[in-house]
Amino acid sequence: MSLRRYHAARWDEPLIHQIGAPGRRGQHFPLASSAGLVPAGLQRTSPPDLPELSEPEVLNHFLRLSQETMGMIGVSLFGTCTMKYNPRVGEQAARRLAGVHPAQPAETMQGLLAAVHGLDLMLRSLSGMDRFTFQAAGGADAAWTQAVITRAYHAARGQGTSRTKIITSLQSHPCNPATAATAGFEVITLPLGETGYPSLDMLKAALGPDTAALMINNPDDMGVYNPEIMEWVRLVKEAGALAFYDHANFNGVMTKIRARDLGFDACMFMLHKTFGVSKGGGGPAVGAYGCTAELAPFMPGPLVVEDGGAYRLETPPQQAAKVREYLGNLQQVFKAYAWTRAMGAEGLAEASDLSVLLNNYMEKRLLTLRCVTRSHPEQTSPRLEMTRYSLGTLFEDTGISAVDVQNRMADFGIDAFWLSHEPWIVPQPFTPEAGEMWSREDIDYWIDVLAHVIDEAYRDPETVRSAPHNQVVAKLSDRDINDPANWATTWAAWQRKQG
Amino acid sequence: MVQSRAHPFMPNSAAAGKAALLGELGLTGTEPLFAQIPAAHRLQALPDLPPALTSEVELSRHLNALLDRNRPAGDGLSFLGGGIWQHHVPAVVDEIVGRAEFLTPVWGTPSSDFGRNQVWWEFTSQLGALLGLELVGLPVYSWGAAAGHAFRMAARLTGRTRIILPAAISPERLAVIEGYAHSADPAMRLELVPAPCDATGRLDLAAVAALADANTAAIYYENPAYLGGLETGAAELAAIAARVGAETIAGVDPISLGVIAPPGELGVDIAVGTIQTLGVHMHAGGGLGGFIATRDDARYAAEYPTLLNSLTTTVDGELAFGLMLFHQSSYGSRELGKDWTGNSTYLWAVAAATYMALLGPAGFAEIGHLILARTRFAGETLAGVNGVKVAETGGVFRELLLDFSASGRSVAAVNRALLERHGIFGGIEITPNRALFAFTECHTEADIVRLADALREVLS
């Protein structure tokens, strides 16, 4: 296959503060006098140093910057994030929610609440949980929801001060240990065994009367499924702790397993990953948090309740804490409802099948490439929706790193692959996730580009090391932006530091 | 399962293509690919979901039928505010946030994301100019989340646990803050100490001074306050905080900063607030976004939980953007990082960057003057309605506390009548007899007169 002659748009677009001219205007408002209305000492005395631009200049500036962003127009297999098609019909319909105020009476937003409740019911079917809240504004916020519910649950049982530890694994997303620590828990991180998941003995050694909860993902980011997970959950509950399922990698197991059937007390789905909602470059997002009836009284409210075809809002009696104001990012919940209705149970099963099929197809081809290896070779069963690979040998042979390869692949219209969360399990990791949206040709192209770059790394390492070459700009310099003398998040700081 | 028709969202669901892919693996079905999952874990039947609407024409009809059952406040006349407001969103902003390059992806390389990173930087850069502060993080979920993180920053900076904050605060915001302040570890709990406020939400300075002690990590105030008042005690509050070695944290709405003194000039150490008012629709609450900003000081920078996007250079000496202090985020250090971060509200950074560029200094001044003028007009007009008492009409921004006690009517009854008989969404209930009504550039004087006339009828 010949590689695309991709080249990013290069507009040499200046910074917004470097364009415009005094007196230009991009928006007018009706003129009004506020003389005497701002108390003494509170008036702004010098105007903010903002650019002065006309409306078309602003439009073109940001359009050019959008063109200088690859977005998902190239092939993006960003592992763990489940790059997914965002149906435009959902985006279009959700615009009709733009003017809804979250505090308007429930009677005036019955259609929206019907969709929220409808998605709640569908997620209950998919997980076996009794109730969902959509308040969490992302996956990490759903982990935070679990942490605050854990806190409230044990406090209500008089064990708030004795259950001080949350157990997770080295392969869990950083948000699990980080939210647990923020909530005041001590974090125990289990290392991985040879099979790719921690052993039961490691779990048993960590469990005790001071355990508050287990926060775990499964399958993990390496596509490895812990077959002992039911025994894990049983032991956790036997110890009096809660078991939380981080379903970040649900795409490969949709309709195949249900968190509740495995014994979990709670789980979360990321609507901006698995359920077709646009990612927005990192939110607004939704971590849909579902739990059993036993935990439901602690959920952050209000929740949507159906009563004879009408919908009302109800705050759970022992609400732990709110994790976001109001009901969450409901326009995104509506989009997820639209996506799930478009898929149906059979469509979800098909998406899951295809994401695992494509991952294994990719794996078969990738492992034929020179120096691509995968983590945990002892784990011989097919991986689920992702596989963790290593370019360690390439790095040893040529000095070319996974980041170099990532940069060079972008030259051919391939957006970044995911390397790995910290800590790295294998040297020079990379983790593509095929998902169900990309065609076989897209996947083949991705592999062809990687093959080309690996070949190039041996033939002409300097071209790879100095990549990218076809992008808006070259790679970053080694300027130390962790040095206060160099960093600048604003134009004012930059100007001051540059003199 | 092979469907009879390929699903429109899934290219490889076409039967022949899928069979060919299976053939590459020597398979005739996908089942062997799930061998890792023990049989006892497997669901035996498909979960019960409503029938799929795979045709867009059917799905679109279904979605629009649902949406027809809503009556968006912003499509009519509404005075709802209290934490999320109806402000004008310029058409250019809607076009930019709808660009697929910004709307759909998540993360690329510094080069492939160059344009998006520049927009993010222009967000922090322009917001910093409004705030008078040089260090601004990428956005967080909301004002409440920003305040919660800022309180935790102050606690780490001072080694103290007491936070003094206004008793008059949005209950939604406070409920979020309480989650951040609480801890499973009693020694780590932040003590939230509410200080009394006047009828517009301004803090009682003497009370704050009396509450401030050697264990005070921060004094937090809002400007404008929850009940609309401009915080005339801002400078004094910073002085009280300085006297006891506490941090001064201010919650501000940047839309006011064309006319109101910025936190950077009022001795504020950490500024937080909303970005929803900078070009983001309400989206039923989904329009929220928050920010954290400080002076450009390494001591403060070291406590940011957010990602921080810095200007830097490429190997060719061109300007580019990179993440600074990444190691202190939860991505870099897991539970040892500063609180946590993750997906946030980054699309709203794109909206806000566009909005701030459209308004410029003159636009922010104009909208500030207009909101102040509309609020005053509303105060004077509504004060003339029998049965309505307006807490204060001067020194307030955007929001007025209306008291219906004299009429003997509850807020709930008034709001119901306004909606049913006049098609008007009234304000947020603060107490059974008092409500917070918001007035923005979206309202004309005629709208306010219409509200006054409606209230006369309702209260008669």
PDB file of C-alpha atoms in Angstrom, chain A residues 13-16 25-27 29 31-34 37-39 42-44 49-51 61-62 65-66 68-70 72 78 86-87 93 96-102 104 108-112 125 137 140-141 144 151 169 172 174 177-178 182-184 223-225 227 230 252 255-257 261 272 278-284 322 324-326 329 331 337 341-343 345-346 348 350 353-354 364 381-383 415 422 437-440 468 471-477 479 481-482 487-491 493-494 496-497, chain B residues 1 7 9 11-13 18 24 30 34 36 41-43 46-49 51-54 62 64 66-68 70-71 73-74 80-82 84 90 96 99 101-108 111-112 114-116 118-122 124-126 129-130 134-136 141-142 144 152 172 175-176 179 182-185 231-232 257 259-261 281-286 296 301 310-316 319-320 324-325 330-331 334-335 339-340 343-348 358 360-362 364 366-367 369 372-373 376:
ATOM      1  CA  GLU A  13      -0.873  31.775  12.381  1.00  0.00           C
ATOM      2  CA  PRO A  14       0.383  34.251  14.987  1.00  0.00           C
ATOM      3  CA  LEU A  15      -0.695  34.169  18.602  1.00  0.00           C
ATOM      4  CA  ILE A  16      -3.973  35.969  19.204  1.00  0.00           C
ATOM      5  CA  ARG A  25     -14.401  45.190  17.357  1.00  0.00           C
ATOM      6  CA  GLY A  26     -15.710  41.633  17.191  1.00  0.00           C
ATOM      7  CA  GLN A  27     -18.972  42.095  19.129  1.00  0.00           C
ATOM      8  CA  PHE A  29     -23.579  45.228  22.920  1.00  0.00           C
ATOM      9  CA  LEU A  31     -24.592  50.896  24.942  1.00  0.00           C
ATOM     10  CA  ALA A  32     -25.499  51.625  28.542  1.00  0.00           C
ATOM     11  CA  SER A  33     -24.115  53.724  31.329  1.00  0.00           C
ATOM     12  CA  SER A  34     -23.178  52.186  34.619  1.00  0.00           C
ATOM     13  CA  LEU A  37     -22.927  51.465  39.950  1.00  0.00           C
ATOM     14  CA  VAL A  38     -19.534  49.994  40.811  1.00  0.00           C
ATOM     15  CA  PRO A  39     -18.480  50.752  44.376  1.00  0.00           C
ATOM     16  CA  LEU A  42     -13.791  48.028  42.736  1.00  0.00           C
ATOM     17  CA  GLN A  43     -13.699  49.703  39.320  1.00  0.00           C
ATOM     18  CA  ARG A  44     -11.342  48.341  36.739  1.00  0.00           C
ATOM     19  CA  ASP A  49      -4.696  43.401  27.666  1.00  0.00           C
ATOM     20  CA  LEU A  50      -6.892  41.538  25.198  1.00  0.00           C
ATOM     21  CA  PRO A  51      -6.487  41.577  21.429  1.00  0.00           C
ATOM     22  CA  HIS A  61      -7.877  32.761  13.205  1.00  0.00           C
ATOM     23  CA  PHE A  62      -9.670  29.894  14.923  1.00  0.00           C
ATOM     24  CA  LEU A  65      -6.028  26.739  14.173  1.00  0.00           C
ATOM     25  CA  SER A  66      -8.636  24.018  13.660  1.00  0.00           C
ATOM     26  CA  GLU A  68      -3.651  22.983  12.206  1.00  0.00           C
ATOM     27  CA  THR A  69      -5.136  20.203  14.352  1.00  0.00           C
ATOM     28  CA  MET A  70      -5.283  16.670  12.990  1.00  0.00           C
ATOM     29  CA  MET A  72      -9.839  12.516  14.188  1.00  0.00           C
ATOM     30  CA  PHE A  78      -5.501   6.248  20.929  1.00  0.00           C
ATOM     31  CA  ASN A  86     -19.741  10.423  17.234  1.00  0.00           C
ATOM     32  CA  PRO A  87     -23.037  10.275  15.353  1.00  0.00           C
ATOM     33  CA  ALA A  93     -30.339  17.008  18.238  1.00  0.00           C
ATOM     34  CA  ARG A  96     -31.864  21.851  21.200  1.00  0.00           C
ATOM     35  CA  LEU A  97     -30.812  21.497  24.863  1.00  0.00           C
ATOM     36  CA  ALA A  98     -28.523  24.537  24.728  1.00  0.00           C
ATOM     37  CA  GLY A  99     -31.068  26.853  26.363  1.00  0.00           C
ATOM     38  CA  VAL A 100     -32.176  24.516  29.146  1.00  0.00           C
ATOM     39  CA  HIS A 101     -31.371  25.817  32.626  1.00  0.00           C
ATOM     40  CA  PRO A 102     -30.770  22.937  35.068  1.00  0.00           C
ATOM     41  CA  GLN A 104     -36.015  24.955  35.558  1.00  0.00           C
ATOM     42  CA  THR A 108     -40.542  21.746  31.571  1.00  0.00           C
ATOM     43  CA  MET A 109     -37.822  19.253  30.667  1.00  0.00           C
ATOM     44  CA  GLN A 110     -39.685  15.978  30.534  1.00  0.00           C
ATOM     45  CA  GLY A 111     -38.151  14.906  27.226  1.00  0.00           C
ATOM     46  CA  LEU A 112     -34.627  15.381  28.529  1.00  0.00           C
ATOM     47  CA  SER A 125     -29.439  -3.859  31.721  1.00  0.00           C
ATOM     48  CA  ALA A 137     -18.049  14.937  34.679  1.00  0.00           C
ATOM     49  CA  ALA A 140     -11.909  10.325  37.030  1.00  0.00           C
ATOM     50  CA  ASP A 141     -14.909  12.094  38.538  1.00  0.00           C
ATOM     51  CA  TRP A 144     -14.099  10.247  42.818  1.00  0.00           C
ATOM     52  CA  ARG A 151     -16.328   7.247  52.685  1.00  0.00           C
ATOM     53  CA  SER A 169      -3.500  -2.525  40.938  1.00  0.00           C
ATOM     54  CA  SER A 172      -5.466   0.607  37.099  1.00  0.00           C
ATOM     55  CA  PRO A 174      -4.102   6.720  37.756  1.00  0.00           C
ATOM     56  CA  PRO A 177      -5.381   5.766  43.307  1.00  0.00           C
ATOM     57  CA  ALA A 178      -5.414   9.562  42.918  1.00  0.00           C
ATOM     58  CA  THR A 182      -7.686  12.808  47.665  1.00  0.00           C
ATOM     59  CA  ALA A 183     -10.638  11.367  49.587  1.00  0.00           C
ATOM     60  CA  GLY A 184      -8.246  10.610  52.432  1.00  0.00           C
ATOM     61  CA  GLY A 223      -6.321  -6.532  26.988  1.00  0.00           C
ATOM     62  CA  VAL A 224      -5.765  -9.000  29.804  1.00  0.00           C
ATOM     63  CA  TYR A 225      -8.820 -10.290  31.678  1.00  0.00           C
ATOM     64  CA  PRO A 227     -10.204 -14.828  35.322  1.00  0.00           C
ATOM     65  CA  MET A 230     -15.164 -13.212  40.927  1.00  0.00           C
ATOM     66  CA  GLY A 252     -14.418  -5.247  24.318  1.00  0.00           C
ATOM     67  CA  THR A 255     -23.037  -7.611  26.362  1.00  0.00           C
ATOM     68  CA  LYS A 256     -20.521 -10.319  27.318  1.00  0.00           C
ATOM     69  CA  ILE A 257     -20.256  -9.738  31.065  1.00  0.00           C
ATOM     70  CA  ASP A 261     -23.065 -10.662  37.917  1.00  0.00           C
ATOM     71  CA  HIS A 272     -17.402   9.852  26.036  1.00  0.00           C
ATOM     72  CA  SER A 278     -17.840  13.448  21.421  1.00  0.00           C
ATOM     73  CA  LYS A 279     -14.685  13.830  23.481  1.00  0.00           C
ATOM     74  CA  GLY A 280     -14.225  17.566  22.989  1.00  0.00           C
ATOM     75  CA  GLY A 281     -10.467  17.199  23.297  1.00  0.00           C
ATOM     76  CA  GLY A 282     -10.968  16.188  26.945  1.00  0.00           C
ATOM     77  CA  GLY A 283     -14.509  16.979  28.021  1.00  0.00           C
ATOM     78  CA  PRO A 284     -17.222  17.853  28.757  1.00  0.00           C
ATOM     79  CA  LYS A 322     -22.159  16.146  45.059  1.00  0.00           C
ATOM     80  CA  ARG A 324     -20.575  18.230  40.140  1.00  0.00           C
ATOM     81  CA  GLU A 325     -23.158  20.972  40.302  1.00  0.00           C
ATOM     82  CA  TYR A 326     -26.684  20.074  39.096  1.00  0.00           C
ATOM     83  CA  ASN A 329     -23.280  17.113  31.508  1.00  0.00           C
ATOM     84  CA  GLN A 331     -26.298  17.202  26.711  1.00  0.00           C
ATOM     85  CA  TYR A 337     -28.815   7.867  24.748  1.00  0.00           C
ATOM     86  CA  ARG A 341     -30.604   3.609  20.751  1.00  0.00           C
ATOM     87  CA  ALA A 342     -28.919   3.551  17.343  1.00  0.00           C
ATOM     88  CA  MET A 343     -26.920   0.478  18.338  1.00  0.00           C
ATOM     89  CA  ALA A 345     -28.229  -4.805  22.110  1.00  0.00           C
ATOM     90  CA  GLU A 346     -27.206  -6.537  18.886  1.00  0.00           C
ATOM     91  CA  LEU A 348     -23.388  -3.369  21.036  1.00  0.00           C
ATOM     92  CA  GLU A 350     -21.345  -6.500  17.237  1.00  0.00           C
ATOM     93  CA  ASP A 353     -16.971  -8.467  18.673  1.00  0.00           C
ATOM     94  CA  LEU A 354     -15.458  -6.197  16.054  1.00  0.00           C
ATOM     95  CA  LYS A 364      -1.269 -10.808  14.156  1.00  0.00           C
ATOM     96  CA  SER A 381      -5.037 -16.347  24.986  1.00  0.00           C
ATOM     97  CA  PRO A 382      -6.256 -13.695  22.568  1.00  0.00           C
ATOM     98  CA  ARG A 383      -6.219 -10.223  24.065  1.00  0.00           C
ATOM     99  CA  ASP A 415      -2.511  10.537  15.070  1.00  0.00           C
ATOM    100  CA  GLU A 422       2.634   5.392  34.536  1.00  0.00           C
ATOM    101  CA  MET A 437     -15.230   2.661  13.847  1.00  0.00           C
ATOM    102  CA  TRP A 438     -12.170   2.246  11.636  1.00  0.00           C
ATOM    103  CA  SER A 439     -12.330   0.223   8.447  1.00  0.00           C
ATOM    104  CA  ARG A 440      -9.952  -2.628   7.772  1.00  0.00           C
ATOM    105  CA  PRO A 468       7.894  15.159  12.475  1.00  0.00           C
ATOM    106  CA  GLN A 471       3.450  18.785  10.566  1.00  0.00           C
ATOM    107  CA  VAL A 472       2.572  22.349  11.464  1.00  0.00           C
ATOM    108  CA  VAL A 473       5.786  22.590  13.445  1.00  0.00           C
ATOM    109  CA  ALA A 474       8.776  20.417  14.235  1.00  0.00           C
ATOM    110  CA  LYS A 475       9.117  18.564  17.509  1.00  0.00           C
ATOM    111  CA  LEU A 476       9.579  20.419  20.752  1.00  0.00           C
ATOM    112  CA  SER A 477      12.989  21.653  21.774  1.00  0.00           C
ATOM    113  CA  ARG A 479      13.738  23.913  26.577  1.00  0.00           C
ATOM    114  CA  ILE A 481       9.461  24.378  30.804  1.00  0.00           C
ATOM    115  CA  ASN A 482       9.492  23.012  34.331  1.00  0.00           C
ATOM    116  CA  TRP A 487       7.372  28.452  31.639  1.00  0.00           C
ATOM    117  CA  ALA A 488       4.589  30.723  30.456  1.00  0.00           C
ATOM    118  CA  THR A 489       0.884  29.975  30.418  1.00  0.00           C
ATOM    119  CA  THR A 490       0.016  33.546  29.436  1.00  0.00           C
ATOM    120  CA  TRP A 491       1.181  36.200  27.010  1.00  0.00           C
ATOM    121  CA  ALA A 493       4.264  35.912  31.510  1.00  0.00           C
ATOM    122  CA  TRP A 494       5.934  35.175  28.191  1.00  0.00           C
ATOM    123  CA  ARG A 496       7.979  39.461  30.934  1.00  0.00           C
ATOM    124  CA  LYS A 497      10.275  36.450  30.828  1.00  0.00           C
TER     125      LYS A 497
ATOM    126  CA  MET B   1     -23.411 -12.232  15.389  1.00  0.00           C
ATOM    127  CA  HIS B   7     -24.413  -1.022  10.727  1.00  0.00           C
ATOM    128  CA  PHE B   9     -21.327   3.274  12.302  1.00  0.00           C
ATOM    129  CA  PRO B  11     -17.505  -0.456   8.443  1.00  0.00           C
ATOM    130  CA  ASN B  12     -16.322  -3.951   9.336  1.00  0.00           C
ATOM    131  CA  SER B  13     -19.821  -5.140  10.144  1.00  0.00           C
ATOM    132  CA  LYS B  18     -16.012  -9.492   8.673  1.00  0.00           C
ATOM    133  CA  GLU B  24      -7.164 -14.065   8.559  1.00  0.00           C
ATOM    134  CA  THR B  30     -15.512 -14.346  17.180  1.00  0.00           C
ATOM    135  CA  PHE B  34     -13.102 -14.271  24.221  1.00  0.00           C
ATOM    136  CA  GLN B  36      -9.865 -15.358  28.448  1.00  0.00           C
ATOM    137  CA  HIS B  41     -18.590 -14.975  33.923  1.00  0.00           C
ATOM    138  CA  ARG B  42     -20.387 -14.829  30.615  1.00  0.00           C
ATOM    139  CA  LEU B  43     -23.823 -13.438  30.108  1.00  0.00           C
ATOM    140  CA  LEU B  46     -28.258 -10.389  25.162  1.00  0.00           C
ATOM    141  CA  PRO B  47     -29.228  -7.716  27.697  1.00  0.00           C
ATOM    142  CA  ASP B  48     -32.719  -6.376  27.340  1.00  0.00           C
ATOM    143  CA  LEU B  49     -32.541  -3.041  25.515  1.00  0.00           C
ATOM    144  CA  PRO B  51     -35.119  -2.101  19.764  1.00  0.00           C
ATOM    145  CA  ALA B  52     -32.328  -0.440  17.788  1.00  0.00           C
ATOM    146  CA  LEU B  53     -33.143   2.594  15.664  1.00  0.00           C
ATOM    147  CA  THR B  54     -30.423   2.071  13.082  1.00  0.00           C
ATOM    148  CA  HIS B  62     -37.541   9.815  18.098  1.00  0.00           C
ATOM    149  CA  ASN B  64     -36.862  15.292  18.266  1.00  0.00           C
ATOM    150  CA  LEU B  66     -38.370  13.810  23.067  1.00  0.00           C
ATOM    151  CA  LEU B  67     -36.927  17.280  22.638  1.00  0.00           C
ATOM    152  CA  ASP B  68     -40.365  18.644  21.751  1.00  0.00           C
ATOM    153  CA  ASN B  70     -38.837  20.295  26.702  1.00  0.00           C
ATOM    154  CA  ARG B  71     -39.413  23.973  27.132  1.00  0.00           C
ATOM    155  CA  ALA B  73     -35.864  28.481  29.624  1.00  0.00           C
ATOM    156  CA  GLY B  74     -33.440  30.249  27.330  1.00  0.00           C
ATOM    157  CA  LEU B  80     -32.890  31.836  36.224  1.00  0.00           C
ATOM    158  CA  GLY B  81     -29.254  32.166  37.232  1.00  0.00           C
ATOM    159  CA  GLY B  82     -27.554  31.323  40.489  1.00  0.00           C
ATOM    160  CA  ILE B  84     -25.250  29.014  35.447  1.00  0.00           C
ATOM    161  CA  PRO B  90     -21.864  34.602  19.560  1.00  0.00           C
ATOM    162  CA  ILE B  96     -15.662  27.005  16.229  1.00  0.00           C
ATOM    163  CA  ARG B  99     -15.396  22.034  14.239  1.00  0.00           C
ATOM    164  CA  GLU B 101     -11.035  18.842  14.788  1.00  0.00           C
ATOM    165  CA  PHE B 102     -11.938  20.288  18.202  1.00  0.00           C
ATOM    166  CA  LEU B 103     -15.169  18.420  18.909  1.00  0.00           C
ATOM    167  CA  THR B 104     -14.278  14.777  18.393  1.00  0.00           C
ATOM    168  CA  PRO B 105     -10.646  13.922  19.233  1.00  0.00           C
ATOM    169  CA  VAL B 106      -8.912  13.462  22.523  1.00  0.00           C
ATOM    170  CA  TRP B 107      -5.148  13.672  22.283  1.00  0.00           C
ATOM    171  CA  GLY B 108      -2.404  13.791  19.673  1.00  0.00           C
ATOM    172  CA  SER B 111       2.753  18.786  16.548  1.00  0.00           C
ATOM    173  CA  SER B 112      -0.481  17.143  15.415  1.00  0.00           C
ATOM    174  CA  PHE B 114      -0.583  22.216  17.482  1.00  0.00           C
ATOM    175  CA  GLY B 115      -3.638  24.282  16.574  1.00  0.00           C
ATOM    176  CA  ARG B 116      -5.700  22.981  19.469  1.00  0.00           C
ATOM    177  CA  GLN B 118      -2.547  27.166  20.598  1.00  0.00           C
ATOM    178  CA  VAL B 119      -6.258  27.697  21.236  1.00  0.00           C
ATOM    179  CA  TRP B 120      -5.850  26.332  24.758  1.00  0.00           C
ATOM    180  CA  TRP B 121      -2.946  28.683  25.320  1.00  0.00           C
ATOM    181  CA  GLU B 122      -4.951  31.607  24.027  1.00  0.00           C
ATOM    182  CA  THR B 124      -5.250  30.798  29.512  1.00  0.00           C
ATOM    183  CA  SER B 125      -3.510  33.829  28.096  1.00  0.00           C
ATOM    184  CA  GLN B 126      -6.655  35.916  27.601  1.00  0.00           C
ATOM    185  CA  ALA B 129      -5.324  39.226  31.092  1.00  0.00           C
ATOM    186  CA  LEU B 130      -8.874  39.561  32.414  1.00  0.00           C
ATOM    187  CA  GLU B 134      -0.050  35.372  34.922  1.00  0.00           C
ATOM    188  CA  LEU B 135      -0.426  31.680  35.770  1.00  0.00           C
ATOM    189  CA  VAL B 136      -3.611  29.976  34.597  1.00  0.00           C
ATOM    190  CA  TYR B 141     -15.112  20.719  35.814  1.00  0.00           C
ATOM    191  CA  SER B 142     -16.743  23.726  37.391  1.00  0.00           C
ATOM    192  CA  GLY B 144     -17.216  24.344  42.651  1.00  0.00           C
ATOM    193  CA  ARG B 152      -6.822  22.021  49.132  1.00  0.00           C
ATOM    194  CA  GLU B 172     -24.853  23.431  44.421  1.00  0.00           C
ATOM    195  CA  ALA B 175     -22.207  20.615  47.974  1.00  0.00           C
ATOM    196  CA  VAL B 176     -19.303  20.039  45.580  1.00  0.00           C
ATOM    197  CA  GLY B 179     -16.844  16.654  48.967  1.00  0.00           C
ATOM    198  CA  HIS B 182     -14.051  16.133  53.655  1.00  0.00           C
ATOM    199  CA  SER B 183     -11.539  13.337  54.161  1.00  0.00           C
ATOM    200  CA  ALA B 184     -11.581   9.759  55.357  1.00  0.00           C
ATOM    201  CA  ASP B 185      -8.555  10.800  57.386  1.00  0.00           C
ATOM    202  CA  GLU B 231     -17.530  42.601  47.391  1.00  0.00           C
ATOM    203  CA  THR B 232     -16.579  46.036  48.670  1.00  0.00           C
ATOM    204  CA  LEU B 257     -13.963  41.903  34.606  1.00  0.00           C
ATOM    205  CA  VAL B 259     -15.675  46.847  34.598  1.00  0.00           C
ATOM    206  CA  ILE B 260     -14.757  45.248  37.922  1.00  0.00           C
ATOM    207  CA  ALA B 261     -11.237  45.340  39.360  1.00  0.00           C
ATOM    208  CA  HIS B 281     -24.647  27.655  26.474  1.00  0.00           C
ATOM    209  CA  MET B 282     -26.307  26.340  29.631  1.00  0.00           C
ATOM    210  CA  HIS B 283     -26.845  22.833  28.150  1.00  0.00           C
ATOM    211  CA  ALA B 284     -29.061  21.841  31.090  1.00  0.00           C
ATOM    212  CA  GLY B 285     -26.049  22.259  33.386  1.00  0.00           C
ATOM    213  CA  GLY B 286     -23.587  20.701  30.953  1.00  0.00           C
ATOM    214  CA  ASP B 296       3.260  33.256  38.325  1.00  0.00           C
ATOM    215  CA  ALA B 301       2.578  26.438  40.500  1.00  0.00           C
ATOM    216  CA  SER B 310       3.131  26.421  28.451  1.00  0.00           C
ATOM    217  CA  LEU B 311       4.478  28.293  25.487  1.00  0.00           C
ATOM    218  CA  THR B 312       7.793  26.840  24.431  1.00  0.00           C
ATOM    219  CA  THR B 313       9.851  26.362  21.278  1.00  0.00           C
ATOM    220  CA  THR B 314      10.498  23.715  18.665  1.00  0.00           C
ATOM    221  CA  VAL B 315      13.901  22.446  17.662  1.00  0.00           C
ATOM    222  CA  ASP B 316      13.646  24.947  14.786  1.00  0.00           C
ATOM    223  CA  LEU B 319       6.848  28.805  19.031  1.00  0.00           C
ATOM    224  CA  ALA B 320       4.968  25.728  20.183  1.00  0.00           C
ATOM    225  CA  MET B 324       4.706  21.851  32.126  1.00  0.00           C
ATOM    226  CA  LEU B 325       4.952  20.264  35.594  1.00  0.00           C
ATOM    227  CA  SER B 330      -2.129  12.387  38.831  1.00  0.00           C
ATOM    228  CA  TYR B 331      -1.170  11.152  35.363  1.00  0.00           C
ATOM    229  CA  ARG B 334      -0.813   8.615  40.610  1.00  0.00           C
ATOM    230  CA  GLU B 335      -1.748   8.967  44.308  1.00  0.00           C
ATOM    231  CA  ASP B 339      -5.409  15.776  43.900  1.00  0.00           C
ATOM    232  CA  TRP B 340      -6.392  14.402  40.509  1.00  0.00           C
ATOM    233  CA  ASN B 343     -11.110  14.552  31.241  1.00  0.00           C
ATOM    234  CA  SER B 344     -12.290  18.029  32.046  1.00  0.00           C
ATOM    235  CA  THR B 345     -14.116  20.727  30.064  1.00  0.00           C
ATOM    236  CA  TYR B 346     -11.468  21.424  27.455  1.00  0.00           C
ATOM    237  CA  LEU B 347     -13.936  22.092  24.644  1.00  0.00           C
ATOM    238  CA  TRP B 348     -15.173  25.041  26.683  1.00  0.00           C
ATOM    239  CA  LEU B 358     -14.451  38.456  19.940  1.00  0.00           C
ATOM    240  CA  GLY B 360     -11.762  42.322  23.350  1.00  0.00           C
ATOM    241  CA  PRO B 361     -11.323  45.032  25.984  1.00  0.00           C
ATOM    242  CA  ALA B 362     -14.136  47.201  24.620  1.00  0.00           C
ATOM    243  CA  PHE B 364     -15.955  43.300  28.023  1.00  0.00           C
ATOM    244  CA  GLU B 366     -19.663  47.212  27.187  1.00  0.00           C
ATOM    245  CA  ILE B 367     -21.169  43.987  28.435  1.00  0.00           C
ATOM    246  CA  HIS B 369     -21.788  48.297  31.789  1.00  0.00           C
ATOM    247  CA  LEU B 372     -24.891  46.658  35.633  1.00  0.00           C
ATOM    248  CA  ALA B 373     -27.386  48.986  33.962  1.00  0.00           C
ATOM    249  CA  ARG B 376     -30.181  48.640  38.219  1.00  0.00           C
TER     250      ARG B 376
END
